[in-house]
Structure formats: structure tokens, C-alpha cells
Tab-separated table of C-alpha atoms and ligand atoms in Angstrom:
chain	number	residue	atom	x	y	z
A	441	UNK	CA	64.775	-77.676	-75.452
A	442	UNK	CA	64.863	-78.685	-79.320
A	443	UNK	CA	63.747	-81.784	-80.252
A	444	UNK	CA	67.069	-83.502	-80.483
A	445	UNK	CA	68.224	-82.526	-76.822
A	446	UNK	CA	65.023	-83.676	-75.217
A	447	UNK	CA	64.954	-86.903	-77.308
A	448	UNK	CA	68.782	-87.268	-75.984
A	449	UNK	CA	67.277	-86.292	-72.268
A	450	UNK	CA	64.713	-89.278	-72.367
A	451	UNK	CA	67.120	-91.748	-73.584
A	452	UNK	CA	69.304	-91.224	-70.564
A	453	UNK	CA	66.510	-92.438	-67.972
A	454	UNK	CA	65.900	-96.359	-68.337
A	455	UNK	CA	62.947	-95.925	-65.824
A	456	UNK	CA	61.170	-93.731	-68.262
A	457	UNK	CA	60.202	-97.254	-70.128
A	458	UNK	CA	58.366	-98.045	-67.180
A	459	UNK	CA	54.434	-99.181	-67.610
A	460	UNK	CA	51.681	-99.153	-65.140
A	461	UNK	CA	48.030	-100.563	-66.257
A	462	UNK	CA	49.054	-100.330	-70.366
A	463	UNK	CA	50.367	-96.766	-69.854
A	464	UNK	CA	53.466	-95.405	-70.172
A	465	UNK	CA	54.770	-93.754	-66.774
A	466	UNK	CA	55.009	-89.991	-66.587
A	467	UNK	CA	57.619	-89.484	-63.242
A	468	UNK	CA	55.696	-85.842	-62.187
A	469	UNK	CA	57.114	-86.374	-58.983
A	470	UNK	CA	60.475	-85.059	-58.963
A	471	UNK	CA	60.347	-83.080	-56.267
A	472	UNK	CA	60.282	-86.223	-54.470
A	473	UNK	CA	63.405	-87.552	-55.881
A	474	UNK	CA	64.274	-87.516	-59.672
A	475	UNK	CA	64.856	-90.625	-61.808
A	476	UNK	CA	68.683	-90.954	-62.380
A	477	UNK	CA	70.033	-91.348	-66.093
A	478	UNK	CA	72.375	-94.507	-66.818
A	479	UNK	CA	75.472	-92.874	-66.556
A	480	UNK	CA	74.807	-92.409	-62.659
A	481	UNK	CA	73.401	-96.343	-62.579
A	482	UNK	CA	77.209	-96.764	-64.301
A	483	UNK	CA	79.184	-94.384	-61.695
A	484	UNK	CA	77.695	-96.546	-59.109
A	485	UNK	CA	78.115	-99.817	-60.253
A	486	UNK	CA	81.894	-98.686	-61.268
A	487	UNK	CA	82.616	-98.250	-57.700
A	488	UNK	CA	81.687	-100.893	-56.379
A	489	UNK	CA	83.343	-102.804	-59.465
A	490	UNK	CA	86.478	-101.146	-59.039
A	491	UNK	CA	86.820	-99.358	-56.169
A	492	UNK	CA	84.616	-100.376	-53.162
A	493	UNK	CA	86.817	-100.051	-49.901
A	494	UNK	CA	86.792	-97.719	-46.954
A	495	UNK	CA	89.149	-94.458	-47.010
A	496	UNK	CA	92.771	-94.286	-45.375
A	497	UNK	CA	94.163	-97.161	-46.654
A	498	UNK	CA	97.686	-97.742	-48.605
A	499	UNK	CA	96.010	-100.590	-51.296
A	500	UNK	CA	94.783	-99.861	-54.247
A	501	UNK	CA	91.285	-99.953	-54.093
A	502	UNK	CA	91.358	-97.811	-51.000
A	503	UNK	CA	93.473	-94.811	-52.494
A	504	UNK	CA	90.778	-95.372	-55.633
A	505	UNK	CA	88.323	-94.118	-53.256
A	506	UNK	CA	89.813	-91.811	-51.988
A	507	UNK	CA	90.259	-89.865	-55.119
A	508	UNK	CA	86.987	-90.181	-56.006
A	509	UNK	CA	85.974	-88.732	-53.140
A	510	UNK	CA	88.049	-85.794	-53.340
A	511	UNK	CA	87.418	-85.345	-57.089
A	512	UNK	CA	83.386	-85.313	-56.113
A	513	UNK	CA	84.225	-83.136	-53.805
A	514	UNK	CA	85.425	-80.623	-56.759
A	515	UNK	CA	83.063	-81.194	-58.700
A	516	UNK	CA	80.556	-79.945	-56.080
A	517	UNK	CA	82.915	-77.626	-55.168
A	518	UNK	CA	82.361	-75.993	-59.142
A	519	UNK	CA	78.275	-77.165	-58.710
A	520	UNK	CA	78.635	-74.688	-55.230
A	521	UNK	CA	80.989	-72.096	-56.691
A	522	UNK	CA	83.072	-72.721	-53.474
A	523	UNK	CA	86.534	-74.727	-53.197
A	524	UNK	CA	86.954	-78.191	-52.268
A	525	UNK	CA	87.403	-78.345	-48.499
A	526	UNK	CA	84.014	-76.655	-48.130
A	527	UNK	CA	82.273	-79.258	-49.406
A	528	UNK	CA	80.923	-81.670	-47.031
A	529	UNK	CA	79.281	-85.089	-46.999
A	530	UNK	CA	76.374	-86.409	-45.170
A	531	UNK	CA	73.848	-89.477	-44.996
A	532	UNK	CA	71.273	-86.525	-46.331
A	533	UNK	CA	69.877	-83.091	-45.724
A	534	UNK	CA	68.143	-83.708	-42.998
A	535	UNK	CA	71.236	-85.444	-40.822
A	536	UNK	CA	73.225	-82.956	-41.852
A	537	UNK	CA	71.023	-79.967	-40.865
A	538	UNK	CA	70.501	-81.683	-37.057
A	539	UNK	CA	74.676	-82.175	-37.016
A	540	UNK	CA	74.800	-78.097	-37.913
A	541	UNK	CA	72.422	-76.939	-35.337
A	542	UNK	CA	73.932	-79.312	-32.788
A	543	UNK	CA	77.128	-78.064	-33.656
A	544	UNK	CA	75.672	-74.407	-33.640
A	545	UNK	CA	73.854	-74.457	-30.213
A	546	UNK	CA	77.426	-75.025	-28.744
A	547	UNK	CA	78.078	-71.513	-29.702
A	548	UNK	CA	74.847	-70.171	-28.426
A	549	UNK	CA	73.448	-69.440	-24.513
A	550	UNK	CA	69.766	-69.787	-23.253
A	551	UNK	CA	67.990	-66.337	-24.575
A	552	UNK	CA	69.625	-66.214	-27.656
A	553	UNK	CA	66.836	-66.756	-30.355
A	554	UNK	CA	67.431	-67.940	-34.088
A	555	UNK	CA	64.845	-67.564	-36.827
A	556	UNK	CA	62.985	-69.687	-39.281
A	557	UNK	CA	59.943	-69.494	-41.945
A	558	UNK	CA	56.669	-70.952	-42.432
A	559	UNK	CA	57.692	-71.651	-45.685
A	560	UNK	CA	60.322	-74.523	-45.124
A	561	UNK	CA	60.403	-78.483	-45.358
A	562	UNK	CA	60.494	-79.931	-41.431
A	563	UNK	CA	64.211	-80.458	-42.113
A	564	UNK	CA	64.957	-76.664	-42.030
A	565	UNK	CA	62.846	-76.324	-39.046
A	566	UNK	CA	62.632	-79.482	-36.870
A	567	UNK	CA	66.695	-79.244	-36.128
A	568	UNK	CA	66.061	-75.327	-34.700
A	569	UNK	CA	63.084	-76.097	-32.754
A	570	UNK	CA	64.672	-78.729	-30.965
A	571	UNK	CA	67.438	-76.277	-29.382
A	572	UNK	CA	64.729	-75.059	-27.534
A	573	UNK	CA	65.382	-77.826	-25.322
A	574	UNK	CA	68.678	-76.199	-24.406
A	575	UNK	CA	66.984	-72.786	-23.770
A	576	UNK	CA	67.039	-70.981	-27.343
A	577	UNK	CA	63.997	-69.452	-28.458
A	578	UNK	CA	63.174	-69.988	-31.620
A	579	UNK	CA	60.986	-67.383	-34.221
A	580	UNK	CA	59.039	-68.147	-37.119
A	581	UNK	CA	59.035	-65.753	-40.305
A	582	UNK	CA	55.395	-65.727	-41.592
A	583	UNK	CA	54.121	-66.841	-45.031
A	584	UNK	CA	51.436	-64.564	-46.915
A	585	UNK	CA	49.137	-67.377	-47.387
A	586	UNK	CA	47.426	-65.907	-50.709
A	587	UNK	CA	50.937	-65.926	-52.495
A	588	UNK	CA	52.849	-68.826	-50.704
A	589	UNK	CA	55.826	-65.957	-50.431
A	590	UNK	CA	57.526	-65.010	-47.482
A	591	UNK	CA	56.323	-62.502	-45.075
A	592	UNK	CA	59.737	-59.877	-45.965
A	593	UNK	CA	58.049	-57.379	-43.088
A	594	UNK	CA	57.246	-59.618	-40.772
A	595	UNK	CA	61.589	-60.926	-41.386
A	596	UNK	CA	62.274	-57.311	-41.095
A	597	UNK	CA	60.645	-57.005	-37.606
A	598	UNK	CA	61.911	-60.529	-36.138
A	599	UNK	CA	65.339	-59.488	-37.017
A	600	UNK	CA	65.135	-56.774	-34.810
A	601	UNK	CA	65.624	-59.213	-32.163
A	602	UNK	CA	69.286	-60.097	-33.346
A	603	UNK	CA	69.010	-63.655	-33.969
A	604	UNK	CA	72.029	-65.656	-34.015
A	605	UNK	CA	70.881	-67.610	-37.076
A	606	UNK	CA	68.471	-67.315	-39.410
A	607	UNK	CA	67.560	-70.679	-41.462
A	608	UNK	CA	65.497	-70.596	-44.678
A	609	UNK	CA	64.717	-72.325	-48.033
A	610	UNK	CA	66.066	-71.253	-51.244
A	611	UNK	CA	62.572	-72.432	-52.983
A	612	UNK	CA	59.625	-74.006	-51.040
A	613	UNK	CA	59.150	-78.087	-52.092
A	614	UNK	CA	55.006	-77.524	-51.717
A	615	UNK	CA	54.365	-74.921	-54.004
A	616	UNK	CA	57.984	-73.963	-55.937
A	617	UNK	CA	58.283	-70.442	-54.150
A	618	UNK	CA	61.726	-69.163	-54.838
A	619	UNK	CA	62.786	-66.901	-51.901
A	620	UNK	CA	65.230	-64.053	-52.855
A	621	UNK	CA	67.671	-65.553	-50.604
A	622	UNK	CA	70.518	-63.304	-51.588
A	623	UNK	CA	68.572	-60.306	-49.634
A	624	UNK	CA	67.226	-62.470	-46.796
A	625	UNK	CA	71.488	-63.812	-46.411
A	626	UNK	CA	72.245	-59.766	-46.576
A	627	UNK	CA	69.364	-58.516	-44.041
A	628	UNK	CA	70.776	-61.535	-42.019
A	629	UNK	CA	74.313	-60.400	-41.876
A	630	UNK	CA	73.586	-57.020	-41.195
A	631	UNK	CA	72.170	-58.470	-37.658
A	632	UNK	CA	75.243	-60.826	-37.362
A	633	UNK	CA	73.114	-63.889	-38.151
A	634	UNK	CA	75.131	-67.351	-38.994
A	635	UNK	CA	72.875	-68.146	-42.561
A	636	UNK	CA	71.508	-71.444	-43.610
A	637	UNK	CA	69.905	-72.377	-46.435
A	638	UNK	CA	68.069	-75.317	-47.621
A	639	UNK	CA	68.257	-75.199	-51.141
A	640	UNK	CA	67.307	-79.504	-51.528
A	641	UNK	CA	64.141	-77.887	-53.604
A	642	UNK	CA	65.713	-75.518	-55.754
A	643	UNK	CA	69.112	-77.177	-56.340
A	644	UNK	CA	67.255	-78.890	-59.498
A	645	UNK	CA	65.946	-76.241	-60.691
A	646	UNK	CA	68.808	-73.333	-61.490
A	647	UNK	CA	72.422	-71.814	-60.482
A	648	UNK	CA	73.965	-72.119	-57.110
A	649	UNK	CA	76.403	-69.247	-56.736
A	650	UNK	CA	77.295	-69.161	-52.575
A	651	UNK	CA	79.821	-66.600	-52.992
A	652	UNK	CA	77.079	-64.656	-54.102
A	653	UNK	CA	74.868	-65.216	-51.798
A	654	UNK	CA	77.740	-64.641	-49.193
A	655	UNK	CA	75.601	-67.845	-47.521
A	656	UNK	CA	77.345	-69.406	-44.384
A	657	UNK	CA	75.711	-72.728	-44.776
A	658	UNK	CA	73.727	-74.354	-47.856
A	659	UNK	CA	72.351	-77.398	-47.860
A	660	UNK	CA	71.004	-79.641	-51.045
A	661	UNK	CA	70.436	-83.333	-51.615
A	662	UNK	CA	72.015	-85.530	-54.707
A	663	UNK	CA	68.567	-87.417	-55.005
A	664	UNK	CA	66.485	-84.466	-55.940
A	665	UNK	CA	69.054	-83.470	-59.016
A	666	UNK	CA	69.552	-87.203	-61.087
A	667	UNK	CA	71.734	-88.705	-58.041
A	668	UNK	CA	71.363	-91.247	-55.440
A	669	UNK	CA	70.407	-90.780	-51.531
A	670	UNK	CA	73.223	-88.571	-50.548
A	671	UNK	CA	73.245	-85.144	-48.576
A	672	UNK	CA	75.557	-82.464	-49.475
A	673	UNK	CA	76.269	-79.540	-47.549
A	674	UNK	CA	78.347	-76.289	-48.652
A	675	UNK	CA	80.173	-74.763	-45.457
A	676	UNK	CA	81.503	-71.275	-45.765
A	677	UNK	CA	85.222	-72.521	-44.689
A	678	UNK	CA	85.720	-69.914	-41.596
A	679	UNK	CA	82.431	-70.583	-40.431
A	680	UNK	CA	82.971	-74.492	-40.380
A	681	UNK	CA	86.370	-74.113	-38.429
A	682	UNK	CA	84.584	-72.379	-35.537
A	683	UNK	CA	82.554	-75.028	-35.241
A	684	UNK	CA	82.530	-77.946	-32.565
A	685	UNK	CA	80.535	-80.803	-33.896
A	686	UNK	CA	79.712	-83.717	-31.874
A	687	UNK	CA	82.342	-86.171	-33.463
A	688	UNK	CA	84.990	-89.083	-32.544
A	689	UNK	CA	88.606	-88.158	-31.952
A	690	UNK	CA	89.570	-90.476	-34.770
A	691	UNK	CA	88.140	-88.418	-37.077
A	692	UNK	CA	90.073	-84.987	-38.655
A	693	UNK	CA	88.838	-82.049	-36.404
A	694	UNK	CA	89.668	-79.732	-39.382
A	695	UNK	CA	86.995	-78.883	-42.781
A	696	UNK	CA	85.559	-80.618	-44.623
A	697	UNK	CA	86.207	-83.933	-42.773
A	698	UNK	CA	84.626	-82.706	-38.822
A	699	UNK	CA	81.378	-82.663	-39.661
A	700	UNK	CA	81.278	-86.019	-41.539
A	701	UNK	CA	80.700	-89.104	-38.317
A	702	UNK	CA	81.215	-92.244	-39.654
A	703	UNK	CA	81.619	-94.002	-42.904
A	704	UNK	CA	80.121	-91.830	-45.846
A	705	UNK	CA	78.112	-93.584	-48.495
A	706	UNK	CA	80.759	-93.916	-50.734
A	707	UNK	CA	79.009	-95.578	-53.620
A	708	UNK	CA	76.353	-92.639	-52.659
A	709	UNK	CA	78.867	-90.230	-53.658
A	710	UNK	CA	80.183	-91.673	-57.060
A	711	UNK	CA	76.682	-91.607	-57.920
A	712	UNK	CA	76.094	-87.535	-56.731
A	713	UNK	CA	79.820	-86.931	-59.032
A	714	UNK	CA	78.024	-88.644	-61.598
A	715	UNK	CA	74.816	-86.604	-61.206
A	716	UNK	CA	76.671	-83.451	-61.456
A	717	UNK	CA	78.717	-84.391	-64.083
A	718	UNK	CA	75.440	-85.754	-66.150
A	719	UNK	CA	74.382	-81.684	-65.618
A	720	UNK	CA	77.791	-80.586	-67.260
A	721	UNK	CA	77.803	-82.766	-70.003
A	722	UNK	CA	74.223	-81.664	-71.162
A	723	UNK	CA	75.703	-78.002	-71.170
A	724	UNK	CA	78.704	-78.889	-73.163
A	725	UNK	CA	76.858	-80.859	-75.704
A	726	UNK	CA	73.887	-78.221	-75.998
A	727	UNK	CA	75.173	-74.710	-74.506
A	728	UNK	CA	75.866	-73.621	-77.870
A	729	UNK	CA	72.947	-73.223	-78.659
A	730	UNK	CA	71.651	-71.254	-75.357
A	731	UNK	CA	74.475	-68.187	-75.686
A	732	UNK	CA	77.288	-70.112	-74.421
A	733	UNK	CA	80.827	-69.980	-76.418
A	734	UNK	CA	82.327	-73.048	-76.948
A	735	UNK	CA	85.559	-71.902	-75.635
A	736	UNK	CA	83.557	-70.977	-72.242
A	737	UNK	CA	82.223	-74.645	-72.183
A	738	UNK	CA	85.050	-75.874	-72.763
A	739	UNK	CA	87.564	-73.694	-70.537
A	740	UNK	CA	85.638	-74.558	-67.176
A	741	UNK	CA	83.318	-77.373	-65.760
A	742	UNK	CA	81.187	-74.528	-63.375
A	743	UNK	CA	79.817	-73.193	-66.879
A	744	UNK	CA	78.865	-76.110	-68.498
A	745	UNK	CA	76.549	-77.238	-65.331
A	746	UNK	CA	75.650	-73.606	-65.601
A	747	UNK	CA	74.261	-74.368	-69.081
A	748	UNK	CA	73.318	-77.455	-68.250
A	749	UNK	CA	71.113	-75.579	-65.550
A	750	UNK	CA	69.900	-72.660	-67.422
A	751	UNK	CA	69.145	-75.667	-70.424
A	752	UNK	CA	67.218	-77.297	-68.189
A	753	UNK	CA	65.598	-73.952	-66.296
A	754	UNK	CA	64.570	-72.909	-69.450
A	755	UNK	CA	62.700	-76.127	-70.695
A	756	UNK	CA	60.947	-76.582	-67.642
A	757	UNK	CA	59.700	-72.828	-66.804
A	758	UNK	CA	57.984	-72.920	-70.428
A	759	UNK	CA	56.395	-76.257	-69.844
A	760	UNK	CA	55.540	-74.833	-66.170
A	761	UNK	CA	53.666	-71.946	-67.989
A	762	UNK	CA	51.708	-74.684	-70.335
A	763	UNK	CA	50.822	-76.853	-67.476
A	764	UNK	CA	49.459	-73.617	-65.269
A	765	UNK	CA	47.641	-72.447	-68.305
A	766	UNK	CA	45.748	-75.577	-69.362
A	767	UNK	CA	44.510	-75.897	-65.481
A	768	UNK	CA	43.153	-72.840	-65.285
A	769	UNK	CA	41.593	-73.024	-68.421
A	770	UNK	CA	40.345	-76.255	-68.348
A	771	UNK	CA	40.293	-78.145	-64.752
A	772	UNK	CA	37.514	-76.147	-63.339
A	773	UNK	CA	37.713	-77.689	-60.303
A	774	UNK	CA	41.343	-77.638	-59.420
A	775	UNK	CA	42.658	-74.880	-57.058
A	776	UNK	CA	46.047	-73.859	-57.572
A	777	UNK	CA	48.454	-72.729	-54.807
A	778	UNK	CA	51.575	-70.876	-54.902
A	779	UNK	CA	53.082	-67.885	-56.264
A	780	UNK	CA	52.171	-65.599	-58.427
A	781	UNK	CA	52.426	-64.921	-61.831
A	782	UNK	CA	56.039	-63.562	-62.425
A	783	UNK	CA	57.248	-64.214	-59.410
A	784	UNK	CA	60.090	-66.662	-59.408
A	785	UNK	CA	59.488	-70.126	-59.044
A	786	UNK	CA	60.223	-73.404	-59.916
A	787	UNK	CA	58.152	-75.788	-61.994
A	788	UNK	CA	56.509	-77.540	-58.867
A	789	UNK	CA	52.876	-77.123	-59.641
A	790	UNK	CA	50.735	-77.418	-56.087
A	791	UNK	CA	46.401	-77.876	-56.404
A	792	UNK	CA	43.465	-79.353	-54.618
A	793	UNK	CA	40.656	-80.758	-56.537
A	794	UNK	CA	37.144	-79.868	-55.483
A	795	UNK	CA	36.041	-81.849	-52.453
A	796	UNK	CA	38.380	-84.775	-52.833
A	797	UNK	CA	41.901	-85.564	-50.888
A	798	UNK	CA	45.026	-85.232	-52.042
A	799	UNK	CA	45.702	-88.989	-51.616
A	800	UNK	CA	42.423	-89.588	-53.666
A	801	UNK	CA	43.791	-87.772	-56.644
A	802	UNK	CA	47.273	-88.881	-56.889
A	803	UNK	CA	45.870	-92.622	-56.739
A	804	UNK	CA	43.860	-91.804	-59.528
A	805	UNK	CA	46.330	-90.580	-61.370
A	806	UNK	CA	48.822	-92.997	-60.197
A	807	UNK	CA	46.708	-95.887	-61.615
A	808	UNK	CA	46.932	-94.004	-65.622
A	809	UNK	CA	50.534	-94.011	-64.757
A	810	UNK	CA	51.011	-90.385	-63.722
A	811	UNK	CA	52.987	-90.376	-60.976
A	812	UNK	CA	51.875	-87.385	-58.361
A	813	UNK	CA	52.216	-86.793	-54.728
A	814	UNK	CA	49.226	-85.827	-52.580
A	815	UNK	CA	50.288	-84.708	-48.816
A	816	UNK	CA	52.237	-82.408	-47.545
A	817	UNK	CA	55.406	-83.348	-48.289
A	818	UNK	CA	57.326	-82.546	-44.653
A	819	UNK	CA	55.807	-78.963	-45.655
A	820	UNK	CA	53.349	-79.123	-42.968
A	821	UNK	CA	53.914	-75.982	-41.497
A	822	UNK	CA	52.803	-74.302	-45.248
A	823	UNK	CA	49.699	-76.842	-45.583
A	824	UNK	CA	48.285	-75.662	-42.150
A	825	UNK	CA	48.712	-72.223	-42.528
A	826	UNK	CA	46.689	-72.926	-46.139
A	827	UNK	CA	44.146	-74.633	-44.053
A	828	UNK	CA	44.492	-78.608	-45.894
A	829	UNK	CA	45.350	-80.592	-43.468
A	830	UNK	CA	41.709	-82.079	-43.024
A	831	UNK	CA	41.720	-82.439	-46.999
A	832	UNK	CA	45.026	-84.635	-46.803
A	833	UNK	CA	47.024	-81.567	-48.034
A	834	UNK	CA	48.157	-81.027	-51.812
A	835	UNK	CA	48.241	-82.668	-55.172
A	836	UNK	CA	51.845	-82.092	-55.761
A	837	UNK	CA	53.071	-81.882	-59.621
A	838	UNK	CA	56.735	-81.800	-60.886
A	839	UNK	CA	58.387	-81.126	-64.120
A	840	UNK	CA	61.367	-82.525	-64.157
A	841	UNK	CA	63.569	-82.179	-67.657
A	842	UNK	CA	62.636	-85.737	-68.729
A	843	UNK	CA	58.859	-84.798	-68.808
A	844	UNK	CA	57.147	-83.895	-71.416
A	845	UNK	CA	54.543	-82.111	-72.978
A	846	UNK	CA	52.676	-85.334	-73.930
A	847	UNK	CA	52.417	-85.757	-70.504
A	848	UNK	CA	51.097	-82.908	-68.652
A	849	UNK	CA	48.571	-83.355	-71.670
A	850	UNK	CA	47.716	-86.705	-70.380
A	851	UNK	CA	47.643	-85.270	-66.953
A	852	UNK	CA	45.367	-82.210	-68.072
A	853	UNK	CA	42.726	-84.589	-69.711
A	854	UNK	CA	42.771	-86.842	-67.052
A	855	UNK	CA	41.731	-84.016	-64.151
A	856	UNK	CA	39.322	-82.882	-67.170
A	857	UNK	CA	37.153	-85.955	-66.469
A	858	UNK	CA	35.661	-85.256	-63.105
A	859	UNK	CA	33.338	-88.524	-63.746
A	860	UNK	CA	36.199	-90.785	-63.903
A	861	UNK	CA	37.659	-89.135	-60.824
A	862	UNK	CA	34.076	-89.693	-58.872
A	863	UNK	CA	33.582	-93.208	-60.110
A	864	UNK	CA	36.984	-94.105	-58.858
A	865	UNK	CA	37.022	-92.487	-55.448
A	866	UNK	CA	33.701	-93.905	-55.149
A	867	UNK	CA	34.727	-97.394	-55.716
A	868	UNK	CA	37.619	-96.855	-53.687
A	869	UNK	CA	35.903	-95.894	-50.643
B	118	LIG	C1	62.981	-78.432	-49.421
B	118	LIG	C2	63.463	-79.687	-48.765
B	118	LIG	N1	64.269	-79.596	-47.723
B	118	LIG	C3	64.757	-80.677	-47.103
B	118	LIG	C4	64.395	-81.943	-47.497
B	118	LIG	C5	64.949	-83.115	-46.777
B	118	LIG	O1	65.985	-83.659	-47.504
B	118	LIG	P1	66.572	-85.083	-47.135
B	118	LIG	O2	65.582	-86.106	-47.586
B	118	LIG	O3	67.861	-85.145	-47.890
B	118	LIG	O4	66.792	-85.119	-45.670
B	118	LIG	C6	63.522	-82.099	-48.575
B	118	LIG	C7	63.070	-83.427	-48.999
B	118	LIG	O5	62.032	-83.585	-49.554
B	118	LIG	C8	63.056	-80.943	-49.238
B	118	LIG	O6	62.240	-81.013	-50.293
């Protein structure tokens, strides 16, 4: 990103002016939930200004929401690559994923088995294991634990057994593993496997394209990509029809609206239009100068949050690089976990830092105001197979595209001083 663009970035976030102990805060922990910029702080504020009444109504501010919820709806439908009616709302990933399984298991008989990795956030795991209340077995893909990548022989081999689904993350939250989900959707099909995909991680960080991926299901949440607390699902529109979710007869049995129970967060969803829309408008002000034609930009909202994407993709692999570098080179004591150079990945940085826990370090840092998260970040099943639970799990570092290279230096320097580390631990204990 050129100077200009990033200095336009920074001036979108009104948390960045945040302090904490004299100095300036450094938000590393997007992964976690991103900051949101002030047009999102407007969308929301907007609808509950102007808007602000439940759906189905005849008076104005009713039919107001209503076509803002149908014009999110494109807009995620261009964020997806998909078309409007396979969009679908939800309180947030996690909610949504239980409703789909749920849903799912109504389809399924005790015996049949569906599939998942070591490599996912609870949320892509926690909704399958629970059918094995109702008799499904369930299988878990392994994780090579030197490379934090999935086990693609050991998928091979469980697939043998025909699983009716097969439910997997587009790029791991602990350590930014990007899987290559477009084979793992393929090698799925070819077994007659519904696909789901939990793509809340990697959503931020480049292209959705589910007509590519030929995905069934894909799941991502607003809050981890500049929007508020908001789960989105895409639902491959034949797929969703066969479905029988546990809903009210009040409510439309027919996509998108069957899987959505109750009232939707409505000012929840201005804010996610907004988000997307904040993604768009960065690639039609500054896709120019990444390749783009202005008459693309301009001729179709998909490719300007494409640029917007790749603009951002592009800033935060090279800062990713910089950050890797500099703690190698000059945090001898920090271990760093995840995959391997040239392997794709997203700029979620994962260490541990010689014999102290990962809550010990991210307080540290938290009190120079660099904000880090040390656990394991509902990534529990990858943080026991790498052995750190007894260590409190990982020091977790995100670049988001409001960060800065000022700041990973400040981060750098501040794991440099060991000392300052041990003299705070030690008064902390
Ligand atoms: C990879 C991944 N999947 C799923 C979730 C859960 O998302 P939600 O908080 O929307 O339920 C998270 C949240 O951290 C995540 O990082």
C-alpha cells in the first residue's frame, strides 16, 4: 500500500487514536475481531436513525428495512460470488453452523459418519461432534503438527469411508494456515459429501469465489472483516431447499429466509453492508493502481471488493514477511508456529516465548499498548496436538490493514527485551 492509501486506511478507524499507559494502541488482534472504520459506526447509527423497525410491515420505516436487508443481502451476494437468496443471516458463525448440522442430521441415519480436521476453530467442530448423540460417527482429518497443514493422506483415507459431510476451515485462526479448500470441496464431492466451510478466518484476508469452490455451505463472520457481531452464511441454493431446519411455521420455509429463527440483528446487518461496502470503496479509489481498469471498477461492485481484497492481501502478506523475518532474526527466544515458508497463509503470526505463558506475554505487551492474544483461541484441538496447553497456548499476532510497520517494530523491540519481560512476569506473579 502507498503511503497515501494507508494514511487514508488509518483515518477511517477512530479507535486507532486509542492510548494505553502514554502509548499509542497497535490493534494486532484482528483475528479476534477487527476495529470497524466510521463509515460502518455511520451505517449503524443510520438505521437506527432512520430505519429501526422489524420486517413485514406496510409503514415506512418497516419497508426501509426491509430493503436494506435485501440490498445487504446483494452485496454479500457479490462479496460470495453467489445470488441473493443464498445469502443467509445469523446471530454469528457459530449459531449458524449448530442450525446447519441440526438441519443436516435430519437427513442422516445412525452409521453414517461425517468428517472434520484438527485444524478448525470449535465452531466447525463442536456442531458435528454433537450429532453423535443421534448415532453419527464423527472422523477427524489429522494436522501435520511440524507445518500446522492438513494431513491431505490421512483426508484421502477417511474419505474412503463415504462421509456424508465433510466440514473444514478455509484458513486456520491459530496459526493462518490456508487450506486448499477448492481440492478438499472436489475430493469431497467425488464421495458425495454435503461441504462446509468455515472461512470466519480467511474471509479478511482474500477472495471468496463459492462457485469456484463448487462449496455447498460457507460460513464467515462480519466482525472479523471491519463489521459488527453478525454471522453470515452462503448456502448453495439446492442444497438449502432440501433442508429441514428446526424453525416456526410463521417463518418462510423457502431460501434464504428458513434458516434464519427469529428477529435478525438488523442494525447488525447495516453495519456488515457497510463493512463490505467499506472493502469496495477502497478498490475503487485505489485498484488503479493494483492492475485493475477503471472501467472494471466501475462496471461491477464484486471487482472492486476484489481489489479492495487483493489491496489489502497484498499490504498485509509483505508486512507478514517483515514481521516473520525480524522474529527470527532477532527474538531468540520466540518459537514460531505455523506454515511454512511459501505455503499460503494469512498474516496471523502464532509463537511461544521461552518458558513463559501465553497470557504472560500478551499482558506484557498489552500494558505498551500492543494488543495480542495469548490462548488458544477456540483452536484447542490445534494447541493440543502442538502440545501448549500446559503453557496457556499461543501468543497470537494479527496484521490487519490498519497496522503498520511502526508497529510490529514496536512489537519486535519489545519481545527483544527479555529483561523487561522477566521483571514484569516476575512482579506479576
Ligand atoms: C476460524 C473461526 N471459525 C469460527 C469462529 C466463530 O465465529 P463466531 O464468533 O461468529 O461464532 C471463529 C471466531 O473466532 C473463527 O476464528
Amino acid at each position: 500500500m502507498n503511503e497515501q492509501l494507508f494514511e487514508y486506511v488509518r483515518k477511517q478507524f477512530p479507535a486507532l487514536k486509542r492510548e494505553v499507559n502514554g502509548f499509542p494502541v497497535a490493534y494486532l488482534d484482528g483475528p479476534g475481531g477487527y476495529q470497524v472504520p466510521e463509515s460502518v459506526i455511520a451505517a449503524v447509527k443510520h438505521y437506527f436513525v432512520d430505519m429501526n423497525a422489524n420486517v413485514g410491515s406496510q409503514f415506512e420505516t418497516a419497508q426501509n428495512t426491509s430493503a436494506m436487508i435485501q440490498d445487504a443481502r446483494g452485496i454479500f451476494a457479490d462479496f460470495f460470488n453467489c445470488c441473493w437468496d443464498e445469502v443467509v443471516f445469523g446471530a454469528n458463525m457459530t449459531t449458524l453452523n449448530f442450525a446447519l448440522a441440526q438441519a443436516l442430521v435430519r437427513q442422516l441415519k445412525p452409521g453414517d459418519s461425517v468428517l472434520i480436521t484438527e485444524l478448525d476453530h470449535e465452531a466447525n467442530r463442536g456442531p458435528w461432534l454433537q450429532l453423535q448423540d443421534r448415532g453419527i460417527e464423527v472422523a477427524d482429518v489429522a494436522m501435520d503438527i511440524n507445518t500446522c497443514t492438513l494431513d491431505m493422506e490421512d483426508l484421502k483415507v477417511k474419505l474412503l469411508k463415504k462421509p456424508k459431510a465433510v466440514a473444514v476451515n478455509y484458513a486456520c485462526n491459530g496459526v493462518g494456515t490456508i487450506s486448499d479448500v477448492e481440492k478438499i470441496i472436489q475430493m469431497a464431492h467425488e464421495v458425495d459429501a454435503v461441504t462446509v466451510v468455515d472461512a470466519v478466518h480467511y474471509a479478511a484476508h482474500g477472495p471468496i469465489d463459492v462457485r469456484k469452490l463448487d462449496v455447498d455451505f460457507l460460513l464467515c463472520s462480519a466482525y472479523k472483516f471491519f463489521g459488527p457481531h453478525i454471522g453470515v452464511m452462503y448456502a448453495k441454493k439446492e442444497m438449502l431447499s432440501k433442508l429441514t431446519p428446526l424453525n416456526l411455521r410463521t417463518q418462510y420455509q423457502y431460501p434464504p429466509f428458513m434458516l434464519e429463527t427469529g428477529t435478525l440483528n438488523l442494525e447488525g446487518i447495516a453495519g456488515a453492508f457497510a463493512a463490505v461496502e467499506f472493502i469496495a470503496d477502497i478498490g475503487l479509489k485505489f485498484g488503479n493502481e493494483f492492475d485493475w481498469q477503471t472501467e472494471e471498477l466501475k462496471a461491477n461492485r464484486r471487482n472492486q471488493i476484489l481489489a479492495g481484497l487483493q489491496i489489502f492481501e497484498t499490504y498485509e502478506m509483505a508486512l507478514t514477511a517483515y514481521l516473520i523475518e525480524a522474529i527470527t532474526t532477532g527474538v531468540s527466544k520466540a518459537t514460531l508456529y505455523g506454515p511454512a515458508a511459501g505455503h499460503p497463509r494469512t498474516s496471523t503470526v502464532s509463537l511461544t516465548y521461552g518458558g513463559y505463558t501465553a497470557d504472560q506475554v500478551a499482558k506484557y505487551l498489552g500494558d505498551k499498548g500492543l494488543f495480542v492474544w495469548g490462548g488458544h483461541f477456540y483452536a484447542i484441538r490445534l494447541v493440543e496436538k502442538l502440545g501448549l496447553m500446559d503453557r496457556g497456548g499461543l501468543v497470537r499476532i494479527g496484521i490487519a490493514p490498519y497496522n503498520s510497520r511502526t508497529e510490529l517494530d514496536r512489537l519486535v523491540e519489545a519481545l527483544s527485551d527479555e529483561d523487561a519481560l522477566k521483571r514484569f512476569a516476575e512482579a506479576m506473579s
